[in-house]
CSV table of C-alpha atoms in Angstrom, one decimal:
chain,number,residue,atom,x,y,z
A,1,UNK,CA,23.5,-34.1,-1.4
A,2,UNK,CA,21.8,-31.0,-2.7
A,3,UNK,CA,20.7,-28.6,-0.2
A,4,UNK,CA,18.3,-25.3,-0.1
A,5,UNK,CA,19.8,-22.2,1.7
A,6,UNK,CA,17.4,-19.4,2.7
A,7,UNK,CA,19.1,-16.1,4.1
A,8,UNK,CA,17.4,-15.0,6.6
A,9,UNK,CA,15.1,-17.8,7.7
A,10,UNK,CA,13.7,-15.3,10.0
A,11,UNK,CA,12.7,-11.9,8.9
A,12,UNK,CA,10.2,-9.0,8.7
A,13,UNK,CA,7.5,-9.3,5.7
A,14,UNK,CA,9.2,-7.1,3.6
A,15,UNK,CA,12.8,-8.2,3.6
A,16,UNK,CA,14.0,-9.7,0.5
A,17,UNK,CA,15.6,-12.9,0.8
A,18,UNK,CA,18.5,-14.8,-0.5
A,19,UNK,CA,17.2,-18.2,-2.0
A,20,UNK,CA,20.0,-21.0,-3.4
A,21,UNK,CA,20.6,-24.7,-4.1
A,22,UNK,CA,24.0,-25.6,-3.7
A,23,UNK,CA,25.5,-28.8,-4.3
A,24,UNK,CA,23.2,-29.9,-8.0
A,25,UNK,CA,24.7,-31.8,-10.7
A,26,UNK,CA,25.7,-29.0,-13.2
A,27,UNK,CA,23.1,-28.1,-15.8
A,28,UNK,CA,20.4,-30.2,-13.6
A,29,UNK,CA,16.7,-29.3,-14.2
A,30,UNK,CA,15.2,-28.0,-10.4
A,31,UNK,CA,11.5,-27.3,-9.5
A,32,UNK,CA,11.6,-24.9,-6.9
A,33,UNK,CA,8.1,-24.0,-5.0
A,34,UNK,CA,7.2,-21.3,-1.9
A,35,UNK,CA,4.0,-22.0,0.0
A,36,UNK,CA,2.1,-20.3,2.6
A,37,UNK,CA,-0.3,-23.6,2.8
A,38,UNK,CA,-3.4,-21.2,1.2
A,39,UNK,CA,-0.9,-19.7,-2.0
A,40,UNK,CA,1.5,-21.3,-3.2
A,41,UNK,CA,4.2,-21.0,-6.6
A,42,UNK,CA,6.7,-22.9,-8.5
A,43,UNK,CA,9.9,-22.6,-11.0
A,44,UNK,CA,12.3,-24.7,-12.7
A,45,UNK,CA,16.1,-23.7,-12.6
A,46,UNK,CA,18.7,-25.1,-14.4
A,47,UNK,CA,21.8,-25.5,-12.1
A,48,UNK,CA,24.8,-24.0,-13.2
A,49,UNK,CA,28.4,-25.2,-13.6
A,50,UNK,CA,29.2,-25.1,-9.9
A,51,UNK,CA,25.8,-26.6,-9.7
A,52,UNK,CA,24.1,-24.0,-8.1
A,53,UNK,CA,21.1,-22.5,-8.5
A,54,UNK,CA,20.5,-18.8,-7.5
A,55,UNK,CA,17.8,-16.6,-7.7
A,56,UNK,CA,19.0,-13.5,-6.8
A,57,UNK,CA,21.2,-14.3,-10.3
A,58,UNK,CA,19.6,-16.5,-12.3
A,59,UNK,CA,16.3,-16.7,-14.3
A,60,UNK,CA,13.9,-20.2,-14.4
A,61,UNK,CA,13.3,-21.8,-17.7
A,62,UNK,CA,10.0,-21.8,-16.8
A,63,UNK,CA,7.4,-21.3,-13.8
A,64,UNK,CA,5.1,-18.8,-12.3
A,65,UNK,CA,7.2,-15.7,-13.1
A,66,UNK,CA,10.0,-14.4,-15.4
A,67,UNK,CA,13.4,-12.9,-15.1
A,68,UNK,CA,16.3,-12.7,-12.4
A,69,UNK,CA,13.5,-11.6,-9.2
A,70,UNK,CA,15.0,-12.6,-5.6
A,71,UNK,CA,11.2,-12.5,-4.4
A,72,UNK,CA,9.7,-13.6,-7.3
A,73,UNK,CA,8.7,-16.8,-5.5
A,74,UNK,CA,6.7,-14.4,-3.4
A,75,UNK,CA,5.2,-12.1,-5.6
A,76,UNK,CA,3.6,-14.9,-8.1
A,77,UNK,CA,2.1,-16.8,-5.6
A,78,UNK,CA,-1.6,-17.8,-6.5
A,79,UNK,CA,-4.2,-18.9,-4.3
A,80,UNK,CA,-4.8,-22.9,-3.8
A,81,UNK,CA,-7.8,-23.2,-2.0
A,82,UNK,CA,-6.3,-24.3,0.7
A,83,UNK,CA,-5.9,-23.7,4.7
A,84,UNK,CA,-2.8,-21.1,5.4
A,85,UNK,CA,0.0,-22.8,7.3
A,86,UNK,CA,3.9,-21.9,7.6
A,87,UNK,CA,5.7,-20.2,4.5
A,88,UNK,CA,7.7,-23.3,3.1
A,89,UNK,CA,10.6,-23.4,0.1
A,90,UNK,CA,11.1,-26.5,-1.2
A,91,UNK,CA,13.4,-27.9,-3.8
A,92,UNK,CA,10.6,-30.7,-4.9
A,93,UNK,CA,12.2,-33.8,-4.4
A,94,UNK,CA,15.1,-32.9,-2.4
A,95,UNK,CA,14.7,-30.2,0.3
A,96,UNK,CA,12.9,-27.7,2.1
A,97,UNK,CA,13.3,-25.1,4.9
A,98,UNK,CA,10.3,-23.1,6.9
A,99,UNK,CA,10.7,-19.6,7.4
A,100,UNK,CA,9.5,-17.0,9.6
A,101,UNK,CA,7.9,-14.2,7.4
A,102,UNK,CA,7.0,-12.0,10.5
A,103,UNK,CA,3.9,-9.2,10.2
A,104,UNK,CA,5.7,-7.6,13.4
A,105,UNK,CA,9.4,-7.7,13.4
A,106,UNK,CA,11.1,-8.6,16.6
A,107,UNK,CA,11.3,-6.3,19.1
A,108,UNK,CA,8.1,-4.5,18.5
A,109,UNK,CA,5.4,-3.6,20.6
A,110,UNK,CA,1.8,-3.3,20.0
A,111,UNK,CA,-0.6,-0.9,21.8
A,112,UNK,CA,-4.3,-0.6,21.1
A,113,UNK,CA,-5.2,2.9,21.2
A,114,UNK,CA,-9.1,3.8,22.4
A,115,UNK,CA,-8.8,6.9,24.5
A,116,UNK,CA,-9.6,10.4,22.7
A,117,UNK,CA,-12.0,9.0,21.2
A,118,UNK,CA,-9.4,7.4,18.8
A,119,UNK,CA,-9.8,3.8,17.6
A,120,UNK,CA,-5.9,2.5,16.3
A,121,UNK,CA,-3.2,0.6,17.2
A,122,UNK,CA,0.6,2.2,17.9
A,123,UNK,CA,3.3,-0.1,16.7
A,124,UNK,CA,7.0,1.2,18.4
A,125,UNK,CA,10.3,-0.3,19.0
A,126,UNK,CA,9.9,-1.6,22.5
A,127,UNK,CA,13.5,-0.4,23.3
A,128,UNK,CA,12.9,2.3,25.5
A,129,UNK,CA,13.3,5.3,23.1
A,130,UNK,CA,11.5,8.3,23.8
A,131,UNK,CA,11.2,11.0,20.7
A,132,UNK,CA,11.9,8.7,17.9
A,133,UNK,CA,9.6,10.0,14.8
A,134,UNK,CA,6.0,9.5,14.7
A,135,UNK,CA,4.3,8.3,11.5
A,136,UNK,CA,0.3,8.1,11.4
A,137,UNK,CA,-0.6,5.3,8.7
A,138,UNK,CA,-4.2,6.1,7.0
A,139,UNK,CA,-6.1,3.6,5.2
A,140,UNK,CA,-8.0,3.9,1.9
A,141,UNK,CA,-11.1,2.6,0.9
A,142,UNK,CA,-11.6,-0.3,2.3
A,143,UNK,CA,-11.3,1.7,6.1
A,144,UNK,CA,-10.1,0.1,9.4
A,145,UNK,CA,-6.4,-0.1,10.4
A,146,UNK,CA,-3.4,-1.0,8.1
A,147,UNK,CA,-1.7,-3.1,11.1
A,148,UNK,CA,1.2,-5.0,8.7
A,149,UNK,CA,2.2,-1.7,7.4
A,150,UNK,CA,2.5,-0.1,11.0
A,151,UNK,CA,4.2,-2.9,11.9
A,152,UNK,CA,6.6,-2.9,9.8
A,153,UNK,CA,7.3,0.9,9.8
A,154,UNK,CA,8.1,0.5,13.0
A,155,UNK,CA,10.8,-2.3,12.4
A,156,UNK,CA,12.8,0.6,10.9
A,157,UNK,CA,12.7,2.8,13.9
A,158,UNK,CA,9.4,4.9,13.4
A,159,UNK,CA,6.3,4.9,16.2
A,160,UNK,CA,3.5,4.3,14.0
A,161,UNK,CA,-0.5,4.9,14.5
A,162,UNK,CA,-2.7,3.3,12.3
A,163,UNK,CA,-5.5,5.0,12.5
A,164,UNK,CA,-9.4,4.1,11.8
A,165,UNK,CA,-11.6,7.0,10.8
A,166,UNK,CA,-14.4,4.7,9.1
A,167,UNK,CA,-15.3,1.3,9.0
A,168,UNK,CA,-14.5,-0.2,12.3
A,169,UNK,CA,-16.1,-0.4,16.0
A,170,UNK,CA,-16.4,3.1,17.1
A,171,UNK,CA,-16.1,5.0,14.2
A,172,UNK,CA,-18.9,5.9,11.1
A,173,UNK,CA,-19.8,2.8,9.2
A,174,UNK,CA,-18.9,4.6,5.9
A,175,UNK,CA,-16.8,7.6,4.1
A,176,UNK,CA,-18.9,10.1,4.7
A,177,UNK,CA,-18.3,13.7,6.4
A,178,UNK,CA,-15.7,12.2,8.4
A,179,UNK,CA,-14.3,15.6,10.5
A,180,UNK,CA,-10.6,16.5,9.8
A,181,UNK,CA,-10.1,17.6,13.1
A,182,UNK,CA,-10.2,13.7,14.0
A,183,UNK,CA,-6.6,13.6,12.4
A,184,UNK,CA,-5.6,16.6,14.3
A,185,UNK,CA,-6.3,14.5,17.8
A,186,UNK,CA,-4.5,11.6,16.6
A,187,UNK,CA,-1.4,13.7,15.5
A,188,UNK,CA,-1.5,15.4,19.0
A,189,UNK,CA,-1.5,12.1,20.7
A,190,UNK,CA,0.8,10.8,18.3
A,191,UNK,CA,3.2,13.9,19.0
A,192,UNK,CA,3.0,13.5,23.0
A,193,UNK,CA,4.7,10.3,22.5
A,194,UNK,CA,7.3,10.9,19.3
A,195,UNK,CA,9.2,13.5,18.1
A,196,UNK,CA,9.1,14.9,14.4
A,197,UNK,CA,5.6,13.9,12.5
A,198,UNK,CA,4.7,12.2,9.3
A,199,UNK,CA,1.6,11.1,7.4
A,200,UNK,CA,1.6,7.7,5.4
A,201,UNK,CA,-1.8,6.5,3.0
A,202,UNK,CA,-2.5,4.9,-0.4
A,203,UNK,CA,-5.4,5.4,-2.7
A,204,UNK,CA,-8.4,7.2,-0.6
A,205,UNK,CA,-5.7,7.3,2.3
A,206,UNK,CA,-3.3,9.0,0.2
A,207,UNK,CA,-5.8,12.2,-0.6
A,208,UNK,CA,-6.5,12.1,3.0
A,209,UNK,CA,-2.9,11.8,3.9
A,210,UNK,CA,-1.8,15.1,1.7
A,211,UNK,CA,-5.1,16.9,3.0
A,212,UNK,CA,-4.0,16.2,6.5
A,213,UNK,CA,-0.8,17.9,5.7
A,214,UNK,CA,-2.3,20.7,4.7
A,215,UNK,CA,-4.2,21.2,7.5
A,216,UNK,CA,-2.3,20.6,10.7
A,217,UNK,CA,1.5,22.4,10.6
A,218,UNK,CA,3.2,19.7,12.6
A,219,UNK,CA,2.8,17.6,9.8
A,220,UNK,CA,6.9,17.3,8.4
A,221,UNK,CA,6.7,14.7,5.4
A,222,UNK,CA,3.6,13.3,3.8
A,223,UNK,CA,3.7,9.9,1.0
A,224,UNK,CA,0.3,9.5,-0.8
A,225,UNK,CA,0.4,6.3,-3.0
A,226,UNK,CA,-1.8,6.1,-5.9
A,227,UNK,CA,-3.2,8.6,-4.2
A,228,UNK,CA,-4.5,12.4,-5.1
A,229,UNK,CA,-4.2,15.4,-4.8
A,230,UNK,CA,-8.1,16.6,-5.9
A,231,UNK,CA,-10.7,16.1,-2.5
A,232,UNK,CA,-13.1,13.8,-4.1
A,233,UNK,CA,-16.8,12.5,-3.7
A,234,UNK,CA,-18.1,10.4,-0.4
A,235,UNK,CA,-17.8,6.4,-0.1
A,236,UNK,CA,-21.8,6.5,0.3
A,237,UNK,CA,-23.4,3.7,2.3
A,238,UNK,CA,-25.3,0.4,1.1
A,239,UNK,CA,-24.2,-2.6,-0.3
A,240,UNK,CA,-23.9,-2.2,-3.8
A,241,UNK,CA,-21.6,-0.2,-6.1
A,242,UNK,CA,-23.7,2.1,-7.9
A,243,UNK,CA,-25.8,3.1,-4.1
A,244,UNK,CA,-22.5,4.2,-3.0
A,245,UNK,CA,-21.6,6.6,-5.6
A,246,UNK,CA,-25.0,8.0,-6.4
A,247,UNK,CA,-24.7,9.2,-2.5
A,248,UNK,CA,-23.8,12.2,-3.0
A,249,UNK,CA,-22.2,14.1,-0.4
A,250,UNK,CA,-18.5,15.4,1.1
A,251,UNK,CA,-15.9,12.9,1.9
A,252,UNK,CA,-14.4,15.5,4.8
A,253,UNK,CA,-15.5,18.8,6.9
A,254,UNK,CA,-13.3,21.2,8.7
A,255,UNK,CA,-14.7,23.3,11.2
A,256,UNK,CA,-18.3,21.6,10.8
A,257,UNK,CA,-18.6,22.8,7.3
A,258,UNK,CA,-18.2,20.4,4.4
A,259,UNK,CA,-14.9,20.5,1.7
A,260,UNK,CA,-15.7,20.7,-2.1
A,261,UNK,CA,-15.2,18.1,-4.2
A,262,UNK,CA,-15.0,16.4,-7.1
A,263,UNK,CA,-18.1,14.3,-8.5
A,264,UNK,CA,-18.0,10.7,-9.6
A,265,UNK,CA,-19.1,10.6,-13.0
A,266,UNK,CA,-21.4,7.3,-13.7
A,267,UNK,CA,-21.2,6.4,-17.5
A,268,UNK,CA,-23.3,4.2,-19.2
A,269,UNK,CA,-20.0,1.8,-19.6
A,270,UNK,CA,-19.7,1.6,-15.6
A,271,UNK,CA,-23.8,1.0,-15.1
A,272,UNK,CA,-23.0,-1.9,-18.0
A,273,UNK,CA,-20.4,-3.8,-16.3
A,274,UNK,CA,-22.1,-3.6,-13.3
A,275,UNK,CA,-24.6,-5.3,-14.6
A,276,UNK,CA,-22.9,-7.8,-16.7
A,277,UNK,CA,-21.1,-8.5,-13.9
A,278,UNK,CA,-18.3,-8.1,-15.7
A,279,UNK,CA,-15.4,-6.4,-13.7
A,280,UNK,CA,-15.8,-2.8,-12.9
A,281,UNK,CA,-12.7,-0.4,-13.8
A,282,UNK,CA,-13.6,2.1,-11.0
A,283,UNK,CA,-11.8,4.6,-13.0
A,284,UNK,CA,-15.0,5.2,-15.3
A,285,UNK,CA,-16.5,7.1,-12.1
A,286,UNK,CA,-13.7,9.6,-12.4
A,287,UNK,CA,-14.2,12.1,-15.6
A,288,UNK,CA,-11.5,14.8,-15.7
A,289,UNK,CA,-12.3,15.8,-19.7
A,290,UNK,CA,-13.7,18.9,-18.4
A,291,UNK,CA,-11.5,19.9,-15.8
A,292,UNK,CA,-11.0,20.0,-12.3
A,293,UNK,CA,-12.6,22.5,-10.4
A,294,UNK,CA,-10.5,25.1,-8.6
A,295,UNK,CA,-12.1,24.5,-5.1
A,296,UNK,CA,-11.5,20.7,-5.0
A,297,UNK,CA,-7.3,21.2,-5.0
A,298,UNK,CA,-6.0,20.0,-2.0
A,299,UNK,CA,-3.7,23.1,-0.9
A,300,UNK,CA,-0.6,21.0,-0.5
A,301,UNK,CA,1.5,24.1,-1.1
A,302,UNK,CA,0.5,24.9,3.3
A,303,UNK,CA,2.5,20.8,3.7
A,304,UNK,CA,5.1,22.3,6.2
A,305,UNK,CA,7.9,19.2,4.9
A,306,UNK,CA,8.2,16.9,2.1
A,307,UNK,CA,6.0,15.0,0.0
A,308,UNK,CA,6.8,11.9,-1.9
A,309,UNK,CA,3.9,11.5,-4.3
A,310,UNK,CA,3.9,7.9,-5.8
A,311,UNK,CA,1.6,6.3,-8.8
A,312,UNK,CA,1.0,4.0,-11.0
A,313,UNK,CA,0.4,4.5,-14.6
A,314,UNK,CA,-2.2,1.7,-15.4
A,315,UNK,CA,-4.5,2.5,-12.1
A,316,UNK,CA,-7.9,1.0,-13.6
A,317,UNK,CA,-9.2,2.3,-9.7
A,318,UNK,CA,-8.7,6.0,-10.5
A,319,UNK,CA,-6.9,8.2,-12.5
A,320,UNK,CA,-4.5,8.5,-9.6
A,321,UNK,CA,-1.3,9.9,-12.1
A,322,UNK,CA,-3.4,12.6,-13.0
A,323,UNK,CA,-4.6,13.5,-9.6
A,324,UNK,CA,-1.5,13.6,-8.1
A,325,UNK,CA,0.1,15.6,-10.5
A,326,UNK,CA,-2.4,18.4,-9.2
A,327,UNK,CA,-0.5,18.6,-6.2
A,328,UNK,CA,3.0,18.3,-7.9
A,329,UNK,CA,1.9,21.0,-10.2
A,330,UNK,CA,0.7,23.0,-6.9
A,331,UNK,CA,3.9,22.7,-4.9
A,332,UNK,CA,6.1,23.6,-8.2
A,333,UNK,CA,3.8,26.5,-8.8
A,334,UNK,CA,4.3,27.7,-5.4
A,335,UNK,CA,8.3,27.1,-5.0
A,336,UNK,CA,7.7,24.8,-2.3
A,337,UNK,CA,10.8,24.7,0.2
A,338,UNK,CA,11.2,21.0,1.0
A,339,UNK,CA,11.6,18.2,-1.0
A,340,UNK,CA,8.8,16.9,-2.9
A,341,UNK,CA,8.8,14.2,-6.1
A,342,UNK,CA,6.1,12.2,-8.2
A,343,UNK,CA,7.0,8.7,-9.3
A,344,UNK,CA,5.2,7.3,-11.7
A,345,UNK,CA,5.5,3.1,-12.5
A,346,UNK,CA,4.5,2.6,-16.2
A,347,UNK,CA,2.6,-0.6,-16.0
A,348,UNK,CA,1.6,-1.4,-12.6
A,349,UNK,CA,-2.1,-1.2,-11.4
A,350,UNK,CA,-3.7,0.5,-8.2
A,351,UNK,CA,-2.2,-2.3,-5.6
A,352,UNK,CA,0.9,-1.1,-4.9
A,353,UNK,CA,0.4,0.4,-1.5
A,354,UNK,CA,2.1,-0.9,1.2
A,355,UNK,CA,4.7,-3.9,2.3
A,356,UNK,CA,6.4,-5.6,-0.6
A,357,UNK,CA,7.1,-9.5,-1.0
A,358,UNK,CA,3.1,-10.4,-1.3
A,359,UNK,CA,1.3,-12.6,-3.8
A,360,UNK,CA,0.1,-9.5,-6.5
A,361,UNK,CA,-1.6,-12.1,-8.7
A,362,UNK,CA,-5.1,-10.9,-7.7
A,363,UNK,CA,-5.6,-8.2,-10.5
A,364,UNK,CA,-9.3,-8.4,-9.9
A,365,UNK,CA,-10.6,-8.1,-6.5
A,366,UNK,CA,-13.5,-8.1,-4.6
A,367,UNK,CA,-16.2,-5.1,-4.6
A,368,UNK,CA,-19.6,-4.3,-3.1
A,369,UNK,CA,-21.5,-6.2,-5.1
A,370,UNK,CA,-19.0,-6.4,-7.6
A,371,UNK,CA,-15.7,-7.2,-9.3
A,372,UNK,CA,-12.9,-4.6,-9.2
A,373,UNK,CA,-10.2,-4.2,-12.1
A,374,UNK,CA,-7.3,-2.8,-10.7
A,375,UNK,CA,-4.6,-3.0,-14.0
A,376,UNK,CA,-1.2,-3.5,-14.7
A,377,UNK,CA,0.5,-6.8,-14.8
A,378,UNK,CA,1.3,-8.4,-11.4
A,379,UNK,CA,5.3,-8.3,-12.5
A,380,UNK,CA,5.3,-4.4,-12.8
A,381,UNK,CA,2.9,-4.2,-9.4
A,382,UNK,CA,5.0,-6.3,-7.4
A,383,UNK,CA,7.9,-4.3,-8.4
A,384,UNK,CA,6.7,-1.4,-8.4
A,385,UNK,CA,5.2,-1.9,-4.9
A,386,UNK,CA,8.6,-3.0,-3.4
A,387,UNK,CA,10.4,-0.2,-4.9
A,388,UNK,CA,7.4,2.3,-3.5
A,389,UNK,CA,7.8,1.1,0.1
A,390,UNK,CA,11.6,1.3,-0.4
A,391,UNK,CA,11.7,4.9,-0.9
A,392,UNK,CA,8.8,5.4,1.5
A,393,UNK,CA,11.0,4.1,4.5
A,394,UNK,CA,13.9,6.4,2.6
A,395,UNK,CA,11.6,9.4,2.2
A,396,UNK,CA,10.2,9.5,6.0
A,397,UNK,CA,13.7,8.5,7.2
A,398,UNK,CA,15.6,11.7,5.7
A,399,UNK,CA,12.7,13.8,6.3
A,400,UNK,CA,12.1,12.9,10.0
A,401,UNK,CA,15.0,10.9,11.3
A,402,UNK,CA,15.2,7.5,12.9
């Protein structure tokens, strides 16, 4: 009787898994389906001689993805409408197992962080460990805490602080003159309790997470994904789009005094969708035709270790190639002494931050008051966002140890 297999039935979020069917009539025709209850995806297979069906070799005939993808089960998930429940594989018809996808691997502990006046959560190894690398994880827009990606940086040895510096009990309500030196108290308290220090953000995060490392010397590695290195324009408050970016004023101060930056640009094109309702490619706020000025560079060439710069070439969010390639451009100018690299990914769009292995269907996404348009194809963003996190947990374990 045919069975499924699914190596490891228990895992962190971002392991890839081995799916098979073993035990098919040769060349028989398969539907094979992943659900987490509220997404859900499908594929056929046609078994092979030994009647087996593989997908970390072989390529379905037809479904919700294309190609020889272990995870692309995963990836091309779409949402049903439905409640979540337990992530299921099922050979329709035949068999199905339930696996543990966990957001916090075994053997990590959680610790809410409010002293200092800090507002985060610590994610560690709870083995006993003292000095094992510290890692502060920054969001982007969106503000809060990035918890999953804590979570699971910690799963490969790091202590990691996800940090909220807007948008969250006790912190501003918005992205607006939001004191550097808040960073510098979360890397001492981060460093009281780890040894050597890194900085981790995407989008918004990742132009904090690079101006961060500028700024405070213990900083020893820095990844900015689809992020820049150019200080740009405030998150402004309100509800809708256009109120926030007409708001104009500094996204960061140092030493009570606000840092230049660059503008948002609002083109009659950006006012139109807006209207229309059509979605928004926030990269129409973002003109670089007349250059970048001077003052809005983020100094990375002061970065006292590595930085992995990481981007995607069809960011519809921002120009986020571009802007990063200020600070590659700054750190070759200045013969910078530790490692540093940009990796551009052709056709993925802005969402490739973080853990791999989720749905990346959702090309448009919701905005205030609006649709966003993110680009790229979910294909290229899924991998791209699987190989990004790979070589962030490389990156941050050569340049600070595990």
């Amino acid at each position: 009787m045919a069975e499924i297999l699914v190596n490891p039935r228990r895992a962190p979020l971002d392991t890839a898994l081995d799916v098979r069917v073993v035990d098919l009539p040769p060349g028989d025709r398969v539907e094979v389906r992943a659900t987490t209850g509220d997404w859900s995806s499908a594929a056929v297979f046609l078994a092979d001689e030994r009647g087996v069906v593989d997908l970390t070799r072989h390529a379905p005939v037809e479904g919700d993805y294309a190609g020889v993808d272990p995870m692309g089960l995963f990836w091309s998930m779409t949402r049903t409408g439905e409640q979540s429940g337990p992530t299921v594989v099922e050979v329709v018809g035949v068999d199905e197992v339930e696996l543990d996808r966990l957001a916090v691997p075994d053997g990590v502990r959680r610790t809410e962080v409010t002293e200092n006046g800090l507002v985060g959560v610590l994610f560690e190894p709870d083995d006993g460990r003292t000095g094992r690398p510290g890692v502060l994880v920054l969001s982007g827009s969106e503000g809060g805490t990035h918890e999953l990606d804590a979570a699971l940086l910690a799963g490969h040895g790091f202590a990691a602080l996800t940090l909220a510096h807007f948008g969250a009990p006790g912190v501003p309500d918005d992205l607006v003159e939001i004191p550097l030196e808040h960073f510098g108290a979360a890397l001492e308290w981060l460093g009281a309790r780890a040894g050597a220090l890194g900085v981790v953000g995407g989008s918004r995060g990742g132009e904090l997470a690079l101006l961060v490392g500028a700024t405070f010397p213990q900083v020893k590695a820095v990844v900015s994904v689809v992020g820049s290195g150019v200080v740009t324009q405030c998150i402004g408050p309100g509800t809708r789009l256009l109120q926030k970016l007409e708001h104009e004023a500094a996204s960061w101060t140092w030493q009570g005094r606000p840092l230049p930056y660059l503008p948002y640009s609002i083109p009659d094109e950006l006012r139109r969708r807006v209207v229309s309702g059509e979605p928004v490619p926030l990269g129409l706020a973002f003109d670089l035709t007349d250059g970048i000025p001077a003052d809005t560079e983020i100094p990375v060439e002061r970065i006292g270790g590595g930085v992995l710069l990481l981007s995607s070439g069809q960011d519809e969010s921002w120009p986020c190639a571009e802007l990063s390639e200020v600070a590659l451009r700054r750190l070759e100018a200045h013969g910078h002494p530790h490692r540093h690299e940009h990796v551009v990914y052709p056709g993925a769009g802005h969402l490739i931050a973080g853990p791999p292995h989720r749905p990346s269907t959702d090309v448009v996404v919701p905005g205030p008051g609006v649709r966003f348009s993110t680009g790229g194809t979910p294909a290229a963003t899924a991998a791209a966002r699987a190989d990004a996190w790979r070589r962030t947990v490389e990156f941050l374990s050569d340049q600070l140890g595990t």
